[in-house]
CSV table of C-alpha atoms in Angstrom, one decimal:
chain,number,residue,atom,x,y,z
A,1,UNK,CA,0.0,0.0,0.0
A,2,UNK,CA,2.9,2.0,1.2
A,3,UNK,CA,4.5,1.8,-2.6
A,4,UNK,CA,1.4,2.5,-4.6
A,5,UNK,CA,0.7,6.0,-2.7
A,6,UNK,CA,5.0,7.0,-3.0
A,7,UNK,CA,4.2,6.1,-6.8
A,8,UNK,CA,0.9,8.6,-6.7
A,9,UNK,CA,3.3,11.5,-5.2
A,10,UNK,CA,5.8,10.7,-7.5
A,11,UNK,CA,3.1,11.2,-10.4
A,12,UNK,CA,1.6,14.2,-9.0
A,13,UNK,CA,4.7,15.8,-8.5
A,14,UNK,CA,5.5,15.1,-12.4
A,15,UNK,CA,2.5,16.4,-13.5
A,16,UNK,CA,2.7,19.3,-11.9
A,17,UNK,CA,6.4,19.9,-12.9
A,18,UNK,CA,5.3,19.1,-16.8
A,19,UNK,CA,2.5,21.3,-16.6
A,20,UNK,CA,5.2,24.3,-15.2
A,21,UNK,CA,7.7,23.5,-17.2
A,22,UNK,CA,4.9,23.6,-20.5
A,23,UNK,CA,4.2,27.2,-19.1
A,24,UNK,CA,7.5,28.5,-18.9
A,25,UNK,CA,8.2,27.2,-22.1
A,26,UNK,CA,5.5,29.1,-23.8
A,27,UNK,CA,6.0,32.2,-21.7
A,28,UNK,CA,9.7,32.0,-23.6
A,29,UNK,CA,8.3,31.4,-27.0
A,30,UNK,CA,9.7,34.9,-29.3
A,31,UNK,CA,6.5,36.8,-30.3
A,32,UNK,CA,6.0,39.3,-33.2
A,33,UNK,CA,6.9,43.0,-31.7
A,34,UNK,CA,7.8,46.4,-32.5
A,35,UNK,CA,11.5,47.7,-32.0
A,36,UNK,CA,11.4,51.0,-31.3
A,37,UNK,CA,15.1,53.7,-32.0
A,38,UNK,CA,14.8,57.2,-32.2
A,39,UNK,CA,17.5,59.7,-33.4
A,40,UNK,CA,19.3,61.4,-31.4
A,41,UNK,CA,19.9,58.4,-29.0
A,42,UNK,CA,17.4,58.3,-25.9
A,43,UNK,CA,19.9,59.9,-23.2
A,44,UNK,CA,20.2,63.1,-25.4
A,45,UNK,CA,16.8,64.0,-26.2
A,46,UNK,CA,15.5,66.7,-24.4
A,47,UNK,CA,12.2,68.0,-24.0
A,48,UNK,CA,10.8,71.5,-26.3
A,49,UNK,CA,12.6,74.7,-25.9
A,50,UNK,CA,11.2,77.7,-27.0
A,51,UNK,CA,14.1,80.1,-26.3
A,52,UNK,CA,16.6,77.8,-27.2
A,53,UNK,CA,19.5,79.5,-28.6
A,54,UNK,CA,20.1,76.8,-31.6
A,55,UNK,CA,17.3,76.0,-33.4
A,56,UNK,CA,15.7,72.8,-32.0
A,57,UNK,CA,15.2,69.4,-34.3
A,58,UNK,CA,11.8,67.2,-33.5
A,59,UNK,CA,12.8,63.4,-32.4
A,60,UNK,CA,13.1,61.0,-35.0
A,61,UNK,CA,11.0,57.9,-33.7
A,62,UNK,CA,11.3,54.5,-36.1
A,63,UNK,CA,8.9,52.1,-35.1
A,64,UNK,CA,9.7,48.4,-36.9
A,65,UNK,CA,7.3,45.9,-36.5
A,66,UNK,CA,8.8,42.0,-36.9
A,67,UNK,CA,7.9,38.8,-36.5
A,68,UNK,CA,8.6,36.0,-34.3
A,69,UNK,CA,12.1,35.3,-36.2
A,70,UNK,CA,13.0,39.3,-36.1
A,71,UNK,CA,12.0,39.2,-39.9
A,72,UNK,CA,10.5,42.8,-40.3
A,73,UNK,CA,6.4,42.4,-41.5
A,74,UNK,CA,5.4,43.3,-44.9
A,75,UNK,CA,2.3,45.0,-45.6
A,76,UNK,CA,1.5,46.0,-42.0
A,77,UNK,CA,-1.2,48.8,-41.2
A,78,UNK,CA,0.3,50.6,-37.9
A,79,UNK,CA,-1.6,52.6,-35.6
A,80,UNK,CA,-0.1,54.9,-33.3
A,81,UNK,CA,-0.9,57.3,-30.6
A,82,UNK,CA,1.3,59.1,-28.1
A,83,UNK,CA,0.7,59.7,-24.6
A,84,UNK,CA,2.3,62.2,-23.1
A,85,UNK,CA,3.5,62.3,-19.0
A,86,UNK,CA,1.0,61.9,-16.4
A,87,UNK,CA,0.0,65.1,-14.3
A,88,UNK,CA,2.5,66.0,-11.3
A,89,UNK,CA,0.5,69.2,-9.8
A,90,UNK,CA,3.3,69.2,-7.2
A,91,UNK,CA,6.2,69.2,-10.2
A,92,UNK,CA,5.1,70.7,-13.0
A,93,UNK,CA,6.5,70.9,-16.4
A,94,UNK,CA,6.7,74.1,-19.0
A,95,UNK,CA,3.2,73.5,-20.1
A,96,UNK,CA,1.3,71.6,-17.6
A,97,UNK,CA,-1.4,71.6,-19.7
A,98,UNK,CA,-0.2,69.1,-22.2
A,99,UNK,CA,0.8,66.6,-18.9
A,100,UNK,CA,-1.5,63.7,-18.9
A,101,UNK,CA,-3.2,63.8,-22.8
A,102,UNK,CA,-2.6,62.2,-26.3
A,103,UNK,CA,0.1,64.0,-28.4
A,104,UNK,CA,-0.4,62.2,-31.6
A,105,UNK,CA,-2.9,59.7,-33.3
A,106,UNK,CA,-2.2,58.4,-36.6
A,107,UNK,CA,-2.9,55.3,-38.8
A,108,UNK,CA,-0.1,54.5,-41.8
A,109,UNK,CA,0.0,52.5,-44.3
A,110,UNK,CA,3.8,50.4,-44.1
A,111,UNK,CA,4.6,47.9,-46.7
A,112,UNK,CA,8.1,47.1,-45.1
A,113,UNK,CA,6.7,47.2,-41.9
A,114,UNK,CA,8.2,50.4,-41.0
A,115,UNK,CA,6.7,53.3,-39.5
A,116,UNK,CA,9.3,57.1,-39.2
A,117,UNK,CA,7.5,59.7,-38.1
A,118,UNK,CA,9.9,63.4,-36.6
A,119,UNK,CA,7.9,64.3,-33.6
A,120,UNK,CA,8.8,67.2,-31.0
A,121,UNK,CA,8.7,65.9,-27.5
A,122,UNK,CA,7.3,69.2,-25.6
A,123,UNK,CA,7.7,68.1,-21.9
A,124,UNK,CA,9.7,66.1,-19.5
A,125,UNK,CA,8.9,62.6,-18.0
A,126,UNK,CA,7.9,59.2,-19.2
A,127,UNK,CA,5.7,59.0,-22.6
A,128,UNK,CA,3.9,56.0,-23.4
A,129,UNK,CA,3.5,54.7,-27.4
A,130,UNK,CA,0.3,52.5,-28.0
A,131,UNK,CA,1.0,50.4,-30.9
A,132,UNK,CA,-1.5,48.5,-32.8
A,133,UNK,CA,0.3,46.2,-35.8
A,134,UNK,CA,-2.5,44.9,-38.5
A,135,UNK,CA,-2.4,43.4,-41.6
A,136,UNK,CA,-3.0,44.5,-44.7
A,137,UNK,CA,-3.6,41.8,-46.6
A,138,UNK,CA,-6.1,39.2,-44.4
A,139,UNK,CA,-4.6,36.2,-42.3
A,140,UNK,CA,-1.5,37.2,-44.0
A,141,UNK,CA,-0.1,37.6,-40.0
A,142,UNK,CA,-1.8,38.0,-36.4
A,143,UNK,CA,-2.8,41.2,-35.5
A,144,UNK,CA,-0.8,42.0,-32.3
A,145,UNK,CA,-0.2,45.4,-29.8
A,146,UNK,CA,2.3,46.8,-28.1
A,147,UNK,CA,2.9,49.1,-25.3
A,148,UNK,CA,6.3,51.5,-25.3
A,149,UNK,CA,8.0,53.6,-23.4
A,150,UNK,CA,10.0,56.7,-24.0
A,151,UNK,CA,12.0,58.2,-20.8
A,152,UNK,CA,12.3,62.0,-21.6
A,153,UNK,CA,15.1,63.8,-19.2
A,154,UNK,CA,14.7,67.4,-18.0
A,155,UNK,CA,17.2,69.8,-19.8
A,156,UNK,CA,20.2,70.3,-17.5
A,157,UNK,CA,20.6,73.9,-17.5
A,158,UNK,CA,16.9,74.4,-15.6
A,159,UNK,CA,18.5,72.8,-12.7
A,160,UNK,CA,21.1,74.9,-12.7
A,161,UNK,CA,18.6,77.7,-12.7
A,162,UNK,CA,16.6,76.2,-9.7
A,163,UNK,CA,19.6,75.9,-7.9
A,164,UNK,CA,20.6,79.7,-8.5
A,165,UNK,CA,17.6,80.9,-7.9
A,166,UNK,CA,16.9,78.6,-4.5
A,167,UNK,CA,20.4,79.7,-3.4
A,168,UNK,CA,19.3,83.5,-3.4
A,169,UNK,CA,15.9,83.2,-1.8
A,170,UNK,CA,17.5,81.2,0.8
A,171,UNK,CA,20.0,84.1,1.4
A,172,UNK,CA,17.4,86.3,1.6
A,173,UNK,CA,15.5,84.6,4.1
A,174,UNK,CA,18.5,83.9,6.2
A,175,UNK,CA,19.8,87.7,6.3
A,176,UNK,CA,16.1,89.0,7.2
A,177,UNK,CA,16.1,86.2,10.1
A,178,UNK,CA,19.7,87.3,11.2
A,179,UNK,CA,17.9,90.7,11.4
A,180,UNK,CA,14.9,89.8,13.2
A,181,UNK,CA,16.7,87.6,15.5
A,182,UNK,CA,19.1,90.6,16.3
A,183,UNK,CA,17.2,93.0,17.7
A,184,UNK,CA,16.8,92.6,21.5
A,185,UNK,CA,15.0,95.6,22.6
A,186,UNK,CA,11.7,97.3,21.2
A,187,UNK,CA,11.3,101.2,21.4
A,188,UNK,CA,8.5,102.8,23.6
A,189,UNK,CA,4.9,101.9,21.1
A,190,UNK,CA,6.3,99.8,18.4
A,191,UNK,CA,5.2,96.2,17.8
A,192,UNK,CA,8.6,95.2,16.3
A,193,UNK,CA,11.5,97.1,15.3
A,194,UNK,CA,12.0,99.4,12.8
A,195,UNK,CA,14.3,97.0,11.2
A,196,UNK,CA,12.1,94.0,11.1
A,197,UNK,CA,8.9,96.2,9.9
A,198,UNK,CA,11.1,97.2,7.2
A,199,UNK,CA,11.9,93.5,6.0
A,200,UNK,CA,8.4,92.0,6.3
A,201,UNK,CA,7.2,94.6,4.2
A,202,UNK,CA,9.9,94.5,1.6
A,203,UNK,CA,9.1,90.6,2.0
A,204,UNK,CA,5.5,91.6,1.1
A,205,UNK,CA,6.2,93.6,-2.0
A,206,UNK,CA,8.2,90.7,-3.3
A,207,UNK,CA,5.1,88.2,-2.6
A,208,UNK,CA,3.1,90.5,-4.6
A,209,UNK,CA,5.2,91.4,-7.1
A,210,UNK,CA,6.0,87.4,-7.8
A,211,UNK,CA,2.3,86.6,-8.0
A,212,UNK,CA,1.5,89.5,-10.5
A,213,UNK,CA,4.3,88.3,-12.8
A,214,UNK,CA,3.2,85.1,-12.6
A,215,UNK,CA,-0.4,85.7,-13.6
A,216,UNK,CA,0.6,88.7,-15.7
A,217,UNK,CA,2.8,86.2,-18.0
A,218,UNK,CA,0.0,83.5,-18.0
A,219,UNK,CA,-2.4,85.9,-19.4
A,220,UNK,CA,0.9,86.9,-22.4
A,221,UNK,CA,1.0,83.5,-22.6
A,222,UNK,CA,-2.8,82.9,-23.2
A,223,UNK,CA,-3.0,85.9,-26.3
A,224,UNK,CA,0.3,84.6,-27.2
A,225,UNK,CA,-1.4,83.3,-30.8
A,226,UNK,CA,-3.6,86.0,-32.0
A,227,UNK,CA,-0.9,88.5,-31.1
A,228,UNK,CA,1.5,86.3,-33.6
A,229,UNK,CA,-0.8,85.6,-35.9
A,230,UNK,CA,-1.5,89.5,-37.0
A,231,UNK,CA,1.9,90.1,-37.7
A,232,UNK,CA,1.8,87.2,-40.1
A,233,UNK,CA,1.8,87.8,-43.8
A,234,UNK,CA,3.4,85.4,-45.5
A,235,UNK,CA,1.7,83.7,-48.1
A,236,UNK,CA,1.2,80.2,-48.5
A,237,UNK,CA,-0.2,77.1,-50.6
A,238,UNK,CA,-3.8,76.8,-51.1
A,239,UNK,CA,-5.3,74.1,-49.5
A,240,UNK,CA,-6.5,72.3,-52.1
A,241,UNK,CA,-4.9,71.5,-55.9
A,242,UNK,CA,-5.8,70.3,-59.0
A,243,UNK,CA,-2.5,69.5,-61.2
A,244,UNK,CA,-1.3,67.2,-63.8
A,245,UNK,CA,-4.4,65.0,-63.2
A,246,UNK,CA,-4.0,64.9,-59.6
A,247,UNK,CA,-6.7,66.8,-56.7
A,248,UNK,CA,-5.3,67.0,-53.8
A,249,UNK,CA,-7.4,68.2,-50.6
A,250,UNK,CA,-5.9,68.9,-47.2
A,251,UNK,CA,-8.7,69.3,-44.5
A,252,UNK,CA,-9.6,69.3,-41.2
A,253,UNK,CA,-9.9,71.5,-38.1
A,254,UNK,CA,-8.5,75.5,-38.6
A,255,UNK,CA,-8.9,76.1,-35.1
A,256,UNK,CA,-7.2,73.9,-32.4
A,257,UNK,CA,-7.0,74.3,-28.6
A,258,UNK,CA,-3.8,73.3,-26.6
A,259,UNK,CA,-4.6,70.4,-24.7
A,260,UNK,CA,-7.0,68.6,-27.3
A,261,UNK,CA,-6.3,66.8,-30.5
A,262,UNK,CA,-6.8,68.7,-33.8
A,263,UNK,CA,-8.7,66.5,-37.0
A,264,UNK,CA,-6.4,66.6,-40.1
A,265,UNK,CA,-7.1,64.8,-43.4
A,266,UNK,CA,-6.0,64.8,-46.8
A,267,UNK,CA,-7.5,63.1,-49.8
A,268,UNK,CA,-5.5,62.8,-53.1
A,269,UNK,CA,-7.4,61.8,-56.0
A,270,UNK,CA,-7.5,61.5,-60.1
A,271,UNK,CA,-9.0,64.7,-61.4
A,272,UNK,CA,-10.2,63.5,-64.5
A,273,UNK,CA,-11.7,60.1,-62.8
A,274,UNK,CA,-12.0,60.7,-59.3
A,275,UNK,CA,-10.5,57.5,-58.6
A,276,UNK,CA,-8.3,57.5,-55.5
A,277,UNK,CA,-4.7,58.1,-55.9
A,278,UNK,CA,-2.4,55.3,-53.6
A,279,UNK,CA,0.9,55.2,-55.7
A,280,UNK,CA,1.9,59.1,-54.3
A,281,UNK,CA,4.6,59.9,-51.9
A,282,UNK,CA,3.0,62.4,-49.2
A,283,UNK,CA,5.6,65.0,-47.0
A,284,UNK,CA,3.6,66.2,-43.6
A,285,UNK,CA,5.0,69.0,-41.9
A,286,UNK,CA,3.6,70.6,-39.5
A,287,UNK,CA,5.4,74.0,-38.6
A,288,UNK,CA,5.1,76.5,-35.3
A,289,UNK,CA,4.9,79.8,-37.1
A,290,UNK,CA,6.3,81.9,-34.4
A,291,UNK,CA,9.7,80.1,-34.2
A,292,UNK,CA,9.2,78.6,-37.7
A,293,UNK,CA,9.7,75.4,-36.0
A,294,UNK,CA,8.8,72.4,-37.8
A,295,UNK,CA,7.4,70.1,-34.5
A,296,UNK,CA,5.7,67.2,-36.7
A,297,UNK,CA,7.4,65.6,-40.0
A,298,UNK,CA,5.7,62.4,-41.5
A,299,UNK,CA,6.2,60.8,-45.1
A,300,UNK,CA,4.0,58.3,-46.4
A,301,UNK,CA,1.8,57.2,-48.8
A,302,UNK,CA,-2.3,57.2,-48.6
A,303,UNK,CA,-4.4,54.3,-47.8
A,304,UNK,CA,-6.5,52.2,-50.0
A,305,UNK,CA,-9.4,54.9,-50.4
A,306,UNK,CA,-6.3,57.4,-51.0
A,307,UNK,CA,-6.6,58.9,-47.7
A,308,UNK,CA,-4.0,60.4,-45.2
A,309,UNK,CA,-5.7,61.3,-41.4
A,310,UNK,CA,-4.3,62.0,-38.0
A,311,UNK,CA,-4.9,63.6,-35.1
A,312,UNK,CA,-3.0,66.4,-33.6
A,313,UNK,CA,-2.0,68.4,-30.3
A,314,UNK,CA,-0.2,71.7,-30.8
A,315,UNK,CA,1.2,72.3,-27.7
A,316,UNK,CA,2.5,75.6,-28.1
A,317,UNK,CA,-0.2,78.3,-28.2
A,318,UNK,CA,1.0,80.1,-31.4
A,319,UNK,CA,-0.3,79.6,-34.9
A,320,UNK,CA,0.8,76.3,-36.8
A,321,UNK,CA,1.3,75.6,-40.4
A,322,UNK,CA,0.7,72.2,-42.2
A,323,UNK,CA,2.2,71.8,-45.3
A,324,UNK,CA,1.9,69.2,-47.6
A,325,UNK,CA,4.0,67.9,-50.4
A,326,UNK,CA,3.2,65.3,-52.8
A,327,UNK,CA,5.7,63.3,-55.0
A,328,UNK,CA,5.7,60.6,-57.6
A,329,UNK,CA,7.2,57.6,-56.0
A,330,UNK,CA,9.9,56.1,-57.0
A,331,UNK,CA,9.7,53.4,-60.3
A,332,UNK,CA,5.6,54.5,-60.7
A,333,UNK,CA,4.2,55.1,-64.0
A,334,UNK,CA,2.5,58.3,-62.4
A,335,UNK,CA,5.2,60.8,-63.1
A,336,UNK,CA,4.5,64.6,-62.5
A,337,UNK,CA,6.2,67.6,-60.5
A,338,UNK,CA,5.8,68.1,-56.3
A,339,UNK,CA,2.2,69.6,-55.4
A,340,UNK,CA,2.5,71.0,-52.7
A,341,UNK,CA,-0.7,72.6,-50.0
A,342,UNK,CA,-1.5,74.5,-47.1
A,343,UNK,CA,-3.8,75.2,-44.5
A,344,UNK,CA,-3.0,77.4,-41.2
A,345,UNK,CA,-4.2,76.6,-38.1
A,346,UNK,CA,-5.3,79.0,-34.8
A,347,UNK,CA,-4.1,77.2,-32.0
A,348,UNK,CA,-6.3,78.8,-28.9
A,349,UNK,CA,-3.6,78.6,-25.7
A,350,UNK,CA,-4.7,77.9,-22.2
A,351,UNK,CA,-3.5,79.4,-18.9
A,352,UNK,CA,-2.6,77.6,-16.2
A,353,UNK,CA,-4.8,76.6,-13.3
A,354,UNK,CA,-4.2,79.1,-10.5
A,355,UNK,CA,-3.6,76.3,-8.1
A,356,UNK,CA,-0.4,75.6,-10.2
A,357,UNK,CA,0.8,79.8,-10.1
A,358,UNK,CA,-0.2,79.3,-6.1
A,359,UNK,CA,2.3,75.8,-5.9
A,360,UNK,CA,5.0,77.7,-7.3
A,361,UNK,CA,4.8,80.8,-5.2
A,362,UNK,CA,4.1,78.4,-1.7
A,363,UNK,CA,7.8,76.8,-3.0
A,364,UNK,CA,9.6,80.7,-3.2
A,365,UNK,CA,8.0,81.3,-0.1
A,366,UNK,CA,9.0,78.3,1.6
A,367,UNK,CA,12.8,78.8,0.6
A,368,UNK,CA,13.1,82.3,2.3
A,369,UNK,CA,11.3,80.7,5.2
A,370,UNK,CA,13.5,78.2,5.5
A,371,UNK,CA,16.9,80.5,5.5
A,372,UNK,CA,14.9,82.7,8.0
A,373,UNK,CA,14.3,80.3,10.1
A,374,UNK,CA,17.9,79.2,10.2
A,375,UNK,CA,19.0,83.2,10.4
A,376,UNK,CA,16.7,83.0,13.8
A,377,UNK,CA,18.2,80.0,15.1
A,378,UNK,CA,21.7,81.1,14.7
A,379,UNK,CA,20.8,83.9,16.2
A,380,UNK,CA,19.2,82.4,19.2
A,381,UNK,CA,22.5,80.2,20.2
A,382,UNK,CA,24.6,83.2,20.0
A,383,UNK,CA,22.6,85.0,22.4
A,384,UNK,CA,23.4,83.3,25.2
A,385,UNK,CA,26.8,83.0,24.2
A,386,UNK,CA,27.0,86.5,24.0
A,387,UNK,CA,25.5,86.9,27.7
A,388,UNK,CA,27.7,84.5,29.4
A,389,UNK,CA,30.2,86.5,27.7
């Protein structure tokens, strides 16, 4: 009896370490995926900088999708949206409005499997890529997503900044406590000295005067595009051409708000037939017209239908440009000369919540407490040094 229940352990136990083993195994097995590079290298990309002294480039992002071998996918559909950093309210970024929404939304056609799109990277932190790979052709290869992640480091020069600027409030707080912590005797009818009433209401000016800059430059910062866009004249592509048998529309949204995705499409089509057009090379740009910056570059070809749509944030409240330029592609029988059009967008910027403008002066405030505190305890040890003296 004893043997038969040592052989039903024993057969348990390898049943369970088959069925383990099996899972393992599996959980090992190579799947199809998307590699992910960008240009510069991940370390040196640093988030948008709008008084940059050198003109800055947007972040070339290459997303490759392959299969189980590491063979790259033919014929793949990619979609692909960008999520920008989660909300910090306690560490905010240079526009906290963008923290926490969708950047980018875009669907694109990639017969090599490839998908290069030049995208500027406004803010610091971690940005999540949502990638959906599909075929084009059916049951050619299972559809599959993919989750990615794109570290974004603050620019090293605002920390230099912080530190200067956290270096003199401190100083300033520590000299007014050395002051207050000084004086030892009151005169006949004052509350404090004349000293100390002097600081606390210099110390009150500069409260004031930090709180109306702040909300003064919010509101600059909120006309910041209709200020820009009246002293723009220059001329540009229409938004919709007919030439050498091609019609090419661009359309979508003229108005955008920072914060929300804008609605772009283009259509390209025969203008004799009104067939759609697929065997056209299509340059997106989309350009900040203040700092004629371009922030989004794309080049692709339309869809089935002859179709080219995404969805857009502009992030920086100033008035965008999206240009596009179509080309014959390479080796087609279509053969013509670049079309290019236009359309201009009114990008509406948002102010800041005031709880944000009331962080950041709690944090200035804070720093000259803290060095006045340590003026007044400095103070307070010498004192009786002084008497024992």
């Amino acid at each position: 009896m004893k043997k038969y229940r040592l052989f039903g352990v024993i057969s348990t136990v390898c049943i369970v370490l088959s069925v383990l083993y099996s899972f393992v195994g599996n959980s090992q097995v190579p799947t199809s995926r998307v590699l992910l590079s960008t240009n510069p290298p991940l370390e040196r990309i640093l988030p948008f900088e709008a008084e940059a002294e050198k003109p800055q480039s947007p972040v070339t992002l290459t997303l490759q999708a392959v299969d189980s071998a590491g063979k790259s996918l033919t014929n793949a559909k990619i979609n692909l949206q960008i999520l920008t950093p989660p909300r910090n309210p306690w560490l905010t970024t240079d526009f906290p409005i963008v923290e926490g929404t969708k950047l980018l939304q875009m669907n694109a056609n990639a017969p090599d499997g490839k998908l290069e799109i030049q995208q500027m990277l406004p803010i610091r932190g971690n940005y999540q890529l949502l990638v959906k790979v599909s075929p084009l052709v059916a049951n050619t290869f299972a559809a599959y997503e993919q989750t990615l992640n794109l570290n974004v480091h603050e620019n090293p020069i605002k920390y230099k900044y912080f530190a200067v600027i956290a270096a003199i409030l401190l100083s300033l707080g520590l000299l007014g406590g050395w002051i207050i912590g000084g004086q030892e005797e009151l005169q006949q009818g004052e509350i404090a000295p004349q000293s100390v009433r002097l600081l606390l209401s210099a110390l009150t000016v500069v409260a004031i005067v930090t709180l109306l800059v702040i909300n003064i430059s919010a509101e600059v910062a909120e006309a910041h595009g209709s200020e820009h866009h009246s002293t723009n004249t220059e001329t540009i592509a229409p938004s919709s051409q007919k030439s050498q048998g091609l019609e090419i529309n661009l359309e979508g949204d003229k108005n955008a708000t920072v914060g929300k995705l804008a609605n772009l499409a283009l259509q390209v089509k025969d203008s004799t037939t009104g067939q759609p057009i697929t065997d056209v090379a299509l340059q997106v740009k989309a350009i900040a017209a203040e700092h004629n910056l371009t922030v989004f570059d794309y080049k692709g070809i339309p869809d089935e239908q002859g179709k080219l749509t995404w969805l857009e944030q502009f992030f920086d409240g100033s008035p965008h440009k999206i240009e596009v330029e179509a080309t014959p592609l390479p080796g087609s029988s279509r053969q013509f000369t670049p079309v290019k059009v236009a359309q201009e967008v009114e990008v509406e910027a948002i102010a800041p919540p005031i709880y944000i403008r009331l962080i950041g002066l709690f944090y200035f405030t804070a720093f000259v407490g803290i060095g006045m505190a340590i003026g007044l305890l400095i103070q307070n040890r010498r004192k009786p040094q002084a008497r024992t003296n």
